[in-house]
């Protein structure tokens, strides 16, 4: 067998251009995903170099919206192991399974999903692994976490989706999901084993079903170093965008910031998690928690959530209204006309739920309505950017969960915001790791959000953006990490005493020095 060597005129710069050309020659997002997946397997350094240099182009392929297609088709496009499956059948020996990971000593961050609520696509079971892989790619590109430190894990606990159970190529166990008691026993063993096998690990929970997302965050957050991105990460990134959006809206209306009213359409784990995070916005304005809670209204499939509704789920009770006595309000336009919200946030996964009538109702009450359709992927977005621009004559303050392109009207260009969790979770993870925090506190997440809101540069502010441009993600993540480290220190949960007494400028430089780059080496 002859040695495989590149041609004499080979150069890395030319090869990077060649790989980009090959990527761009693919016709569909899924084909591009498969190509990049193969490139990472063949040459991880080249893959991460391309990702770092072409963030805007590649992130929508590796994460939302294309990762949704990758997940639904994963059993059919699977080529090689690229993460770890821990199966319900491993119960009683989970520690042994985790100990087979090849980089145990280097492991620093794990993204863990059970595949039960992938984006807005439902229970995908073992097909959910690409979510964990994609999130970790964003940690690597966005915060400089070393690839060898990343541990993608899918808990293969079965699926309630018959299509997968009947698919001969399905990659997971063929059974229904476990009972609550069986899953609790599994999760307790899993987290104990994670701490034992990976003592330096931060765990990010991802895309668990709504009830389990809240349940296991509450169960583990005080005992282990963990957080839930759907609840805390989404909440933090939306709070950040809302901080900037509220200032823009108040400049147009003259309304005091404390008098904003927010209407949430969608009351699952993400919706209620975001709503709880936005309580902080009103507390920043001097309101008590009770007063802040009254500025937030929630809507689910049955309409405006009120405290007198029979059988109300536990997580929905926090924002249930006690001040509405009339017949049930089920029509969104009627709800808007009753509440008169300044902001409408969608986390419903209902495509086109924000109709022309809905958007025009928001515009009738506000000179610059805040409309954030946050459901992922684009196919589940509550309203498209072009419609929101057209129906408000360009006055809308807009941010979505998935990317949209800018729109030109004459000489004016409208640039959409994207409330992408990528802005927040890499910095939270980086800050938690560098501070060696024993747990992730609410104040760490809140400070991350405020740091993101303050990261707009002069050009972005002049363009009325609510989020910075993704090209600056490493600098943004470093500043968020700084805020997270300081919050960990203030909460006395940090275990890196050398960082406590340095100036912010020195700490920021230290953070940037620790970031892994595809070519030089670093220490994270």
Short mmCIF file of C-alpha atoms in Angstrom, two decimals:
data_model
loop_
_atom_site.label_atom_id
_atom_site.label_comp_id
_atom_site.label_asym_id
_atom_site.label_seq_id
_atom_site.Cartn_x
_atom_site.Cartn_y
_atom_site.Cartn_z
CA UNK A 1 0.00 0.00 0.00
CA UNK A 2 1.50 3.35 -1.02
CA UNK A 3 1.69 6.27 1.39
CA UNK A 4 -1.02 8.89 1.00
CA UNK A 5 0.63 12.28 0.60
CA UNK A 6 -0.78 15.54 -0.79
CA UNK A 7 0.33 16.78 -4.25
CA UNK A 8 3.51 18.94 -4.44
CA UNK A 9 1.62 22.21 -4.94
CA UNK A 10 -0.74 21.56 -2.02
CA UNK A 11 -1.49 24.45 0.34
CA UNK A 12 -3.84 24.58 3.33
CA UNK A 13 -5.30 27.92 2.22
CA UNK A 14 -6.22 26.53 -1.18
CA UNK A 15 -7.62 23.37 0.39
CA UNK A 16 -9.83 25.44 2.70
CA UNK A 17 -11.20 27.21 -0.37
CA UNK A 18 -11.67 23.85 -2.08
CA UNK A 19 -13.66 22.48 0.87
CA UNK A 20 -15.85 25.57 0.96
CA UNK A 21 -16.53 25.17 -2.76
CA UNK A 22 -17.43 21.51 -2.21
CA UNK A 23 -19.76 22.50 0.64
CA UNK A 24 -21.48 25.16 -1.45
CA UNK A 25 -21.98 22.75 -4.34
CA UNK A 26 -24.42 20.69 -2.26
CA UNK A 27 -28.06 21.32 -3.10
CA UNK A 28 -29.78 20.82 0.27
CA UNK A 29 -29.07 21.65 3.87
CA UNK A 30 -29.02 17.97 4.79
CA UNK A 31 -26.42 17.21 2.08
CA UNK A 32 -24.29 20.04 3.46
CA UNK A 33 -24.68 18.64 6.99
CA UNK A 34 -23.54 15.20 5.85
CA UNK A 35 -20.57 16.72 4.02
CA UNK A 36 -19.44 18.68 7.08
CA UNK A 37 -19.94 15.65 9.30
CA UNK A 38 -17.61 13.68 7.06
CA UNK A 39 -15.08 16.52 6.92
CA UNK A 40 -14.93 16.65 10.72
CA UNK A 41 -14.22 12.91 10.77
CA UNK A 42 -11.46 13.21 8.16
CA UNK A 43 -9.80 16.42 9.38
CA UNK A 44 -11.18 17.98 12.55
CA UNK A 45 -8.68 20.84 12.50
CA UNK A 46 -9.76 21.84 9.00
CA UNK A 47 -13.43 21.50 9.95
CA UNK A 48 -13.13 23.82 12.96
CA UNK A 49 -10.99 26.28 11.03
CA UNK A 50 -13.71 26.56 8.40
CA UNK A 51 -16.40 26.86 11.07
CA UNK A 52 -14.53 29.56 12.95
CA UNK A 53 -13.94 31.57 9.75
CA UNK A 54 -17.43 31.07 8.26
CA UNK A 55 -19.72 31.19 11.26
CA UNK A 56 -22.75 32.83 9.64
CA UNK A 57 -22.77 30.32 6.79
CA UNK A 58 -22.09 27.13 8.72
CA UNK A 59 -23.95 27.54 12.02
CA UNK A 60 -27.39 27.20 10.34
CA UNK A 61 -26.16 23.92 8.82
CA UNK A 62 -24.69 22.44 11.99
CA UNK A 63 -27.48 23.70 14.19
CA UNK A 64 -30.93 25.14 13.60
CA UNK A 65 -32.57 24.87 11.15
CA UNK A 66 -30.72 22.03 9.37
CA UNK A 67 -29.96 19.98 12.47
CA UNK A 68 -33.70 19.27 12.67
CA UNK A 69 -33.51 17.47 9.33
CA UNK A 70 -30.37 15.67 10.48
CA UNK A 71 -32.16 14.41 13.60
CA UNK A 72 -35.32 13.21 11.87
CA UNK A 73 -33.17 11.33 9.34
CA UNK A 74 -30.32 10.34 11.65
CA UNK A 75 -30.90 6.58 11.64
CA UNK A 76 -30.67 6.70 7.84
CA UNK A 77 -27.65 9.01 7.48
CA UNK A 78 -25.64 7.53 10.39
CA UNK A 79 -22.11 6.60 9.32
CA UNK A 80 -19.97 6.24 12.44
CA UNK A 81 -20.11 6.70 16.21
CA UNK A 82 -19.75 10.39 17.11
CA UNK A 83 -20.95 10.51 20.68
CA UNK A 84 -22.09 8.30 23.52
CA UNK A 85 -25.36 6.47 23.95
CA UNK A 86 -26.38 5.48 27.46
CA UNK A 87 -29.32 3.10 27.18
CA UNK A 88 -32.12 2.27 29.58
CA UNK A 89 -30.69 -1.24 29.40
CA UNK A 90 -27.49 0.07 30.98
CA UNK A 91 -29.32 0.83 34.24
CA UNK A 92 -27.26 -0.68 37.05
CA UNK A 93 -23.99 -0.34 35.11
CA UNK A 94 -24.01 3.25 33.85
CA UNK A 95 -20.67 4.03 35.47
CA UNK A 96 -19.02 1.26 33.45
CA UNK A 97 -20.54 2.61 30.22
CA UNK A 98 -19.39 6.19 30.89
CA UNK A 99 -15.88 4.98 31.76
CA UNK A 100 -15.45 3.71 28.19
CA UNK A 101 -15.28 7.30 26.88
CA UNK A 102 -11.79 7.70 25.34
CA UNK A 103 -11.02 11.17 26.79
CA UNK A 104 -12.19 10.79 30.38
CA UNK A 105 -9.44 12.93 31.87
CA UNK A 106 -9.88 15.75 29.37
CA UNK A 107 -13.69 15.86 29.53
CA UNK A 108 -14.99 19.26 30.64
CA UNK A 109 -18.44 19.73 29.14
CA UNK A 110 -21.26 17.38 28.17
CA UNK A 111 -24.47 18.13 26.33
CA UNK A 112 -27.05 15.55 27.34
CA UNK A 113 -30.39 14.92 25.63
CA UNK A 114 -32.95 12.16 25.88
CA UNK A 115 -34.38 13.05 22.46
CA UNK A 116 -37.90 13.46 23.83
CA UNK A 117 -38.55 17.00 22.55
CA UNK A 118 -36.12 17.85 19.78
CA UNK A 119 -36.66 21.45 18.69
CA UNK A 120 -40.37 21.47 17.75
CA UNK A 121 -40.17 18.07 16.09
CA UNK A 122 -41.39 15.84 18.90
CA UNK A 123 -40.00 12.64 20.38
CA UNK A 124 -37.13 11.53 18.13
CA UNK A 125 -35.61 9.08 20.60
CA UNK A 126 -32.04 8.07 19.79
CA UNK A 127 -32.15 10.25 16.67
CA UNK A 128 -31.60 13.24 18.98
CA UNK A 129 -27.82 12.81 19.25
CA UNK A 130 -27.01 15.44 16.55
CA UNK A 131 -28.48 18.08 18.89
CA UNK A 132 -25.76 17.32 21.44
CA UNK A 133 -23.07 17.13 18.76
CA UNK A 134 -24.17 20.42 17.20
CA UNK A 135 -24.30 22.29 20.51
CA UNK A 136 -20.78 21.15 21.34
CA UNK A 137 -19.52 22.28 17.92
CA UNK A 138 -20.88 25.72 18.86
CA UNK A 139 -19.09 25.58 22.21
CA UNK A 140 -15.87 24.83 20.35
CA UNK A 141 -16.31 27.52 17.72
CA UNK A 142 -17.98 30.13 19.91
CA UNK A 143 -16.09 29.81 23.19
CA UNK A 144 -12.90 27.99 22.34
CA UNK A 145 -13.65 24.79 24.26
CA UNK A 146 -11.22 22.08 23.15
CA UNK A 147 -12.81 19.35 21.00
CA UNK A 148 -11.30 16.66 23.23
CA UNK A 149 -13.11 18.25 26.20
CA UNK A 150 -16.56 17.79 24.64
CA UNK A 151 -18.83 14.83 25.43
CA UNK A 152 -22.08 14.50 23.41
CA UNK A 153 -24.51 12.10 25.11
CA UNK A 154 -27.90 10.78 24.12
CA UNK A 155 -29.88 8.91 26.76
CA UNK A 156 -31.52 6.14 24.75
CA UNK A 157 -34.65 5.56 26.81
CA UNK A 158 -37.06 4.54 24.07
CA UNK A 159 -39.51 6.65 22.10
CA UNK A 160 -43.23 7.21 21.92
CA UNK A 161 -43.02 7.73 18.14
CA UNK A 162 -44.28 4.61 16.37
CA UNK A 163 -42.64 5.61 13.09
CA UNK A 164 -39.21 5.08 14.62
CA UNK A 165 -40.14 1.94 16.52
CA UNK A 166 -41.27 0.43 13.20
CA UNK A 167 -38.27 1.69 11.20
CA UNK A 168 -35.89 -1.24 10.52
CA UNK A 169 -32.96 1.19 10.45
CA UNK A 170 -33.82 2.92 13.74
CA UNK A 171 -30.65 3.29 15.76
CA UNK A 172 -32.18 3.18 19.27
CA UNK A 173 -33.84 0.70 21.61
CA UNK A 174 -37.29 -0.36 20.47
CA UNK A 175 -39.51 0.30 23.44
CA UNK A 176 -41.82 2.90 24.90
CA UNK A 177 -40.38 5.44 27.29
CA UNK A 178 -39.92 4.41 30.94
CA UNK A 179 -42.30 5.18 33.79
CA UNK A 180 -41.59 8.20 35.96
CA UNK A 181 -40.12 6.02 38.70
CA UNK A 182 -37.89 4.06 36.33
CA UNK A 183 -36.61 7.26 34.73
CA UNK A 184 -35.96 8.88 38.11
CA UNK A 185 -33.88 5.88 39.14
CA UNK A 186 -32.03 6.00 35.82
CA UNK A 187 -31.34 9.75 36.03
CA UNK A 188 -30.14 9.57 39.64
CA UNK A 189 -27.71 6.79 38.74
CA UNK A 190 -26.63 8.63 35.60
CA UNK A 191 -25.81 11.90 37.34
CA UNK A 192 -24.01 10.16 40.21
CA UNK A 193 -21.95 8.22 37.69
CA UNK A 194 -21.21 11.36 35.65
CA UNK A 195 -19.80 13.10 38.71
CA UNK A 196 -17.69 10.08 39.60
CA UNK A 197 -16.32 9.36 36.12
CA UNK A 198 -16.01 13.00 34.98
CA UNK A 199 -15.30 15.03 38.16
CA UNK A 200 -14.53 18.24 36.23
CA UNK A 201 -17.56 18.11 33.94
CA UNK A 202 -20.28 20.70 33.36
CA UNK A 203 -23.56 19.14 32.17
CA UNK A 204 -25.93 20.98 29.85
CA UNK A 205 -29.37 19.37 29.59
CA UNK A 206 -30.94 19.74 26.16
CA UNK A 207 -34.36 19.01 24.64
CA UNK A 208 -35.98 17.00 27.41
CA UNK A 209 -39.79 16.97 27.46
CA UNK A 210 -41.32 20.00 29.18
CA UNK A 211 -42.19 18.35 32.50
CA UNK A 212 -38.89 16.49 32.72
CA UNK A 213 -36.88 19.58 31.77
CA UNK A 214 -38.17 21.42 34.84
CA UNK A 215 -38.17 18.32 37.02
CA UNK A 216 -34.55 17.30 36.51
CA UNK A 217 -33.20 20.84 36.55
CA UNK A 218 -34.81 21.32 39.97
CA UNK A 219 -33.69 17.87 41.08
CA UNK A 220 -30.00 18.27 40.18
CA UNK A 221 -29.08 21.97 40.06
CA UNK A 222 -28.03 22.24 43.72
CA UNK A 223 -26.10 18.97 43.72
CA UNK A 224 -24.25 18.99 40.39
CA UNK A 225 -22.69 21.50 38.04
CA UNK A 226 -25.45 21.64 35.45
CA UNK A 227 -27.98 23.84 33.69
CA UNK A 228 -30.81 23.46 31.19
CA UNK A 229 -30.33 25.39 27.98
CA UNK A 230 -34.01 25.27 26.95
CA UNK A 231 -35.08 26.86 30.22
CA UNK A 232 -32.13 28.98 31.37
CA UNK A 233 -30.23 29.53 28.13
CA UNK A 234 -33.29 30.47 26.11
CA UNK A 235 -34.50 32.68 28.94
CA UNK A 236 -31.16 34.47 29.16
CA UNK A 237 -30.80 35.13 25.44
CA UNK A 238 -34.37 36.43 25.17
CA UNK A 239 -33.93 38.64 28.25
CA UNK A 240 -30.85 40.11 26.59
CA UNK A 241 -32.66 40.87 23.35
CA UNK A 242 -35.66 42.22 25.23
CA UNK A 243 -33.48 44.61 27.23
CA UNK A 244 -32.37 46.24 23.98
CA UNK A 245 -35.78 45.96 22.28
CA UNK A 246 -37.60 47.58 25.22
CA UNK A 247 -35.31 50.60 25.10
CA UNK A 248 -35.99 51.02 21.36
CA UNK A 249 -39.75 50.64 21.86
CA UNK A 250 -39.79 53.07 24.78
CA UNK A 251 -37.86 55.64 22.78
CA UNK A 252 -40.65 55.50 20.18
CA UNK A 253 -43.60 55.47 22.59
CA UNK A 254 -42.36 57.40 25.61
CA UNK A 255 -43.56 54.52 27.79
CA UNK A 256 -41.49 53.91 30.97
CA UNK A 257 -39.59 50.63 30.84
CA UNK A 258 -41.40 49.37 33.94
CA UNK A 259 -44.74 49.61 32.12
CA UNK A 260 -43.99 47.16 29.33
CA UNK A 261 -46.35 44.20 29.15
CA UNK A 262 -45.24 40.89 27.66
CA UNK A 263 -47.54 38.28 26.15
CA UNK A 264 -46.13 34.76 25.75
CA UNK A 265 -47.70 32.52 23.13
CA UNK A 266 -46.58 29.04 24.17
CA UNK A 267 -46.26 27.83 27.76
CA UNK A 268 -43.97 24.81 27.58
CA UNK A 269 -40.55 24.53 29.24
CA UNK A 270 -39.02 27.15 26.96
CA UNK A 271 -41.97 29.56 27.23
CA UNK A 272 -42.26 29.49 31.02
CA UNK A 273 -38.47 29.41 31.40
CA UNK A 274 -38.14 32.55 29.30
CA UNK A 275 -41.01 34.21 31.13
CA UNK A 276 -39.35 33.57 34.50
CA UNK A 277 -36.12 35.03 33.19
CA UNK A 278 -37.93 38.15 31.98
CA UNK A 279 -39.17 38.79 35.51
CA UNK A 280 -35.60 40.05 35.99
CA UNK A 281 -36.19 42.80 33.41
CA UNK A 282 -38.92 44.35 35.54
CA UNK A 283 -36.96 43.87 38.75
CA UNK A 284 -34.14 45.83 37.09
CA UNK A 285 -36.68 48.68 36.82
CA UNK A 286 -37.39 48.57 40.55
CA UNK A 287 -40.50 46.37 40.65
CA UNK A 288 -40.95 43.65 43.24
CA UNK A 289 -41.15 40.06 42.02
CA UNK A 290 -44.94 40.07 42.53
CA UNK A 291 -45.28 43.32 40.57
CA UNK A 292 -42.98 42.03 37.84
CA UNK A 293 -44.95 38.81 37.49
CA UNK A 294 -48.13 40.81 36.86
CA UNK A 295 -46.55 42.38 33.75
CA UNK A 296 -46.34 38.96 32.08
CA UNK A 297 -49.25 37.06 30.49
CA UNK A 298 -49.10 33.52 29.11
CA UNK A 299 -51.18 31.76 26.46
CA UNK A 300 -51.33 28.06 25.61
CA UNK A 301 -53.49 26.00 23.26
CA UNK A 302 -56.55 26.70 25.42
CA UNK A 303 -56.08 30.48 25.50
CA UNK A 304 -55.09 32.98 28.19
CA UNK A 305 -53.88 31.04 31.21
CA UNK A 306 -55.93 31.85 34.29
CA UNK A 307 -55.64 30.47 37.80
CA UNK A 308 -59.23 29.17 37.83
CA UNK A 309 -58.67 26.77 34.93
CA UNK A 310 -59.26 23.16 35.94
CA UNK A 311 -56.33 20.75 35.67
CA UNK A 312 -53.70 23.45 35.15
CA UNK A 313 -50.18 21.99 34.87
CA UNK A 314 -47.88 22.88 37.73
CA UNK A 315 -45.31 24.82 35.68
CA UNK A 316 -48.07 27.07 34.24
CA UNK A 317 -49.39 28.23 37.62
CA UNK A 318 -46.63 30.79 38.23
CA UNK A 319 -47.98 33.25 35.64
CA UNK A 320 -51.65 32.21 35.73
CA UNK A 321 -53.82 35.34 35.91
CA UNK A 322 -55.98 35.97 38.94
CA UNK A 323 -57.25 39.36 37.68
CA UNK A 324 -59.41 38.15 34.76
CA UNK A 325 -63.01 37.21 35.56
CA UNK A 326 -64.65 36.99 32.12
CA UNK A 327 -65.30 34.05 29.80
CA UNK A 328 -62.21 32.19 28.55
CA UNK A 329 -60.17 34.18 26.02
CA UNK A 330 -59.08 31.81 23.27
CA UNK A 331 -58.53 34.04 20.21
CA UNK A 332 -55.08 35.62 20.07
CA UNK A 333 -56.32 38.92 18.60
CA UNK A 334 -58.91 39.18 21.39
CA UNK A 335 -56.21 38.46 23.95
CA UNK A 336 -53.97 41.16 22.48
CA UNK A 337 -56.79 43.69 22.56
CA UNK A 338 -57.48 42.79 26.21
CA UNK A 339 -53.85 42.77 27.42
CA UNK A 340 -52.51 45.50 25.11
CA UNK A 341 -49.01 44.04 25.27
CA UNK A 342 -45.91 45.90 24.11
CA UNK A 343 -44.25 42.59 23.25
CA UNK A 344 -45.47 39.30 21.76
CA UNK A 345 -43.14 36.33 22.17
CA UNK A 346 -43.80 33.03 20.42
CA UNK A 347 -42.53 29.69 21.73
CA UNK A 348 -45.42 27.59 20.47
CA UNK A 349 -43.90 25.76 17.47
CA UNK A 350 -47.09 26.70 15.57
CA UNK A 351 -46.21 27.80 12.07
CA UNK A 352 -47.72 31.19 11.07
CA UNK A 353 -49.60 31.55 14.36
CA UNK A 354 -48.92 35.29 14.21
CA UNK A 355 -51.27 36.09 11.34
CA UNK A 356 -51.67 39.47 9.67
CA UNK A 357 -54.53 40.26 12.06
CA UNK A 358 -52.34 39.41 15.06
CA UNK A 359 -49.40 41.51 13.89
CA UNK A 360 -51.64 44.42 12.94
CA UNK A 361 -53.26 44.26 16.38
CA UNK A 362 -49.82 44.58 17.96
CA UNK A 363 -49.01 47.52 15.68
CA UNK A 364 -52.30 49.23 16.56
CA UNK A 365 -51.28 49.38 20.21
CA UNK A 366 -47.59 50.20 19.73
CA UNK A 367 -45.63 52.57 17.47
CA UNK A 368 -42.84 49.95 17.50
CA UNK A 369 -44.23 46.55 18.48
CA UNK A 370 -41.80 43.95 19.79
CA UNK A 371 -42.43 40.61 18.08
CA UNK A 372 -40.14 37.66 18.78
CA UNK A 373 -41.19 34.41 16.99
CA UNK A 374 -38.72 32.15 18.76
CA UNK A 375 -39.81 28.66 17.72
CA UNK A 376 -37.26 26.54 15.86
CA UNK A 377 -36.72 25.62 13.10
CA UNK A 378 -37.93 28.18 10.53
CA UNK A 379 -40.65 25.75 9.43
CA UNK A 380 -42.23 26.20 12.90
CA UNK A 381 -41.73 29.96 13.24
CA UNK A 382 -44.83 31.92 14.28
CA UNK A 383 -44.24 34.59 11.60
CA UNK A 384 -41.70 35.20 8.86
CA UNK A 385 -39.59 38.33 8.95
CA UNK A 386 -40.77 39.70 5.61
CA UNK A 387 -44.42 39.46 6.70
CA UNK A 388 -43.66 41.17 10.01
CA UNK A 389 -41.93 44.01 8.13
CA UNK A 390 -44.74 44.38 5.59
CA UNK A 391 -47.59 44.25 8.12
CA UNK A 392 -46.02 46.92 10.38
CA UNK A 393 -44.56 49.16 7.65
CA UNK A 394 -41.08 48.35 8.90
CA UNK A 395 -41.77 49.42 12.51
CA UNK A 396 -41.47 45.98 14.08
CA UNK A 397 -38.63 45.19 16.49
CA UNK A 398 -37.99 41.59 15.52
CA UNK A 399 -35.96 38.64 16.71
CA UNK A 400 -36.49 35.01 15.76
CA UNK A 401 -35.21 31.66 16.95
CA UNK A 402 -33.87 30.69 13.53
CA UNK A 403 -32.01 32.87 11.01
CA UNK A 404 -33.72 35.10 8.46
CA UNK A 405 -32.10 37.19 5.75
CA UNK A 406 -32.05 40.98 5.72
CA UNK A 407 -34.73 42.73 3.67
CA UNK A 408 -34.29 45.84 1.54
CA UNK A 409 -37.05 48.35 0.90
CA UNK A 410 -35.82 51.10 -1.39
CA UNK A 411 -32.71 52.54 0.22
CA UNK A 412 -33.50 51.05 3.64
CA UNK A 413 -32.23 47.67 4.81
CA UNK A 414 -33.93 45.86 7.68
CA UNK A 415 -31.72 43.40 9.56
CA UNK A 416 -33.46 40.78 11.73
CA UNK A 417 -32.28 39.75 15.15
CA UNK A 418 -31.83 36.11 15.99
CA UNK A 419 -32.38 35.03 19.58
CA UNK A 420 -29.94 32.18 19.11
CA UNK A 421 -28.89 30.41 22.31
CA UNK A 422 -25.44 30.26 20.77
CA UNK A 423 -24.97 33.80 21.97
CA UNK A 424 -25.29 32.74 25.59
CA UNK A 425 -24.53 29.11 26.44
CA UNK A 426 -20.89 29.04 25.23
CA UNK A 427 -20.05 31.97 27.50
CA UNK A 428 -21.92 30.47 30.45
CA UNK A 429 -20.05 27.19 29.98
CA UNK A 430 -16.69 28.88 29.57
CA UNK A 431 -17.20 31.05 32.64
CA UNK A 432 -18.39 28.12 34.75
CA UNK A 433 -15.35 26.05 33.73
CA UNK A 434 -12.74 28.76 34.27
CA UNK A 435 -14.20 29.76 37.63
CA UNK A 436 -14.45 26.06 38.57
CA UNK A 437 -17.95 26.82 39.82
CA UNK A 438 -19.52 24.11 41.95
CA UNK A 439 -22.93 24.89 40.43
CA UNK A 440 -24.57 27.26 37.97
CA UNK A 441 -26.61 29.86 39.86
CA UNK A 442 -29.46 32.02 38.63
CA UNK A 443 -27.28 35.10 39.08
CA UNK A 444 -24.62 33.60 36.80
CA UNK A 445 -27.22 33.18 34.06
CA UNK A 446 -28.69 36.63 34.67
CA UNK A 447 -25.28 38.32 34.51
CA UNK A 448 -24.58 36.46 31.26
CA UNK A 449 -27.75 37.95 29.81
CA UNK A 450 -26.90 41.49 30.84
CA UNK A 451 -23.39 41.10 29.41
CA UNK A 452 -24.81 39.98 26.07
CA UNK A 453 -27.21 42.94 25.99
CA UNK A 454 -24.29 45.30 26.58
CA UNK A 455 -22.10 43.77 23.89
CA UNK A 456 -23.53 45.71 20.91
CA UNK A 457 -20.94 47.89 19.20
CA UNK A 458 -21.62 51.41 17.91
CA UNK A 459 -22.50 50.25 14.40
CA UNK A 460 -24.95 47.65 15.69
CA UNK A 461 -26.65 50.19 17.95
CA UNK A 462 -26.94 52.66 15.09
CA UNK A 463 -28.71 49.93 13.06
CA UNK A 464 -31.22 49.38 15.93
CA UNK A 465 -30.09 45.78 16.37
CA UNK A 466 -31.10 43.89 19.50
CA UNK A 467 -28.36 41.27 19.20
CA UNK A 468 -24.75 41.61 18.04
CA UNK A 469 -23.63 40.06 14.78
CA UNK A 470 -22.51 36.46 15.01
CA UNK A 471 -19.08 37.19 13.51
CA UNK A 472 -17.94 38.54 16.90
CA UNK A 473 -19.03 35.48 18.88
CA UNK A 474 -15.63 34.77 20.44
CA UNK A 475 -15.33 38.30 21.85
CA UNK A 476 -18.95 38.16 23.02
CA UNK A 477 -18.41 34.79 24.72
CA UNK A 478 -15.31 36.09 26.48
CA UNK A 479 -17.24 39.05 27.90
CA UNK A 480 -20.09 36.81 28.99
CA UNK A 481 -17.60 34.44 30.62
CA UNK A 482 -16.14 37.37 32.55
CA UNK A 483 -19.59 38.29 33.87
CA UNK A 484 -20.29 34.65 34.77
CA UNK A 485 -16.99 34.33 36.65
CA UNK A 486 -17.68 37.50 38.64
CA UNK A 487 -21.19 36.28 39.47
CA UNK A 488 -19.79 32.90 40.61
CA UNK A 489 -17.31 34.72 42.82
CA UNK A 490 -20.00 36.93 44.33
CA UNK A 491 -22.10 33.83 45.05
CA UNK A 492 -19.07 32.06 46.59
CA UNK A 493 -19.48 29.04 44.31
CA UNK A 494 -16.14 29.55 42.49
CA UNK A 495 -13.05 27.46 43.17
CA UNK A 496 -10.41 29.44 41.26
CA UNK A 497 -9.03 31.84 43.90
CA UNK A 498 -6.33 33.18 41.56
CA UNK A 499 -9.03 34.89 39.48
CA UNK A 500 -10.73 36.68 42.36
CA UNK A 501 -8.46 39.67 42.76
CA UNK A 502 -7.41 40.47 39.19
CA UNK A 503 -8.85 43.43 37.29
CA UNK A 504 -11.57 42.91 34.71
CA UNK A 505 -9.14 43.74 31.91
CA UNK A 506 -6.64 41.19 33.18
CA UNK A 507 -9.37 38.58 33.60
CA UNK A 508 -10.72 39.23 30.10
CA UNK A 509 -7.23 38.79 28.63
CA UNK A 510 -6.84 35.55 30.61
CA UNK A 511 -10.16 34.23 29.29
CA UNK A 512 -9.17 34.94 25.70
CA UNK A 513 -5.79 33.26 26.22
CA UNK A 514 -7.55 30.08 27.34
CA UNK A 515 -9.69 29.80 24.21
CA UNK A 516 -8.75 26.94 21.94
CA UNK A 517 -7.94 27.82 18.35
CA UNK A 518 -7.92 25.25 15.54
CA UNK A 519 -4.25 25.94 14.85
CA UNK A 520 -2.47 27.04 18.09
CA UNK A 521 -2.95 24.96 21.24
CA UNK A 522 -4.53 26.09 24.49
CA UNK A 523 -5.43 24.78 27.92
CA UNK A 524 -9.22 24.41 28.19
#
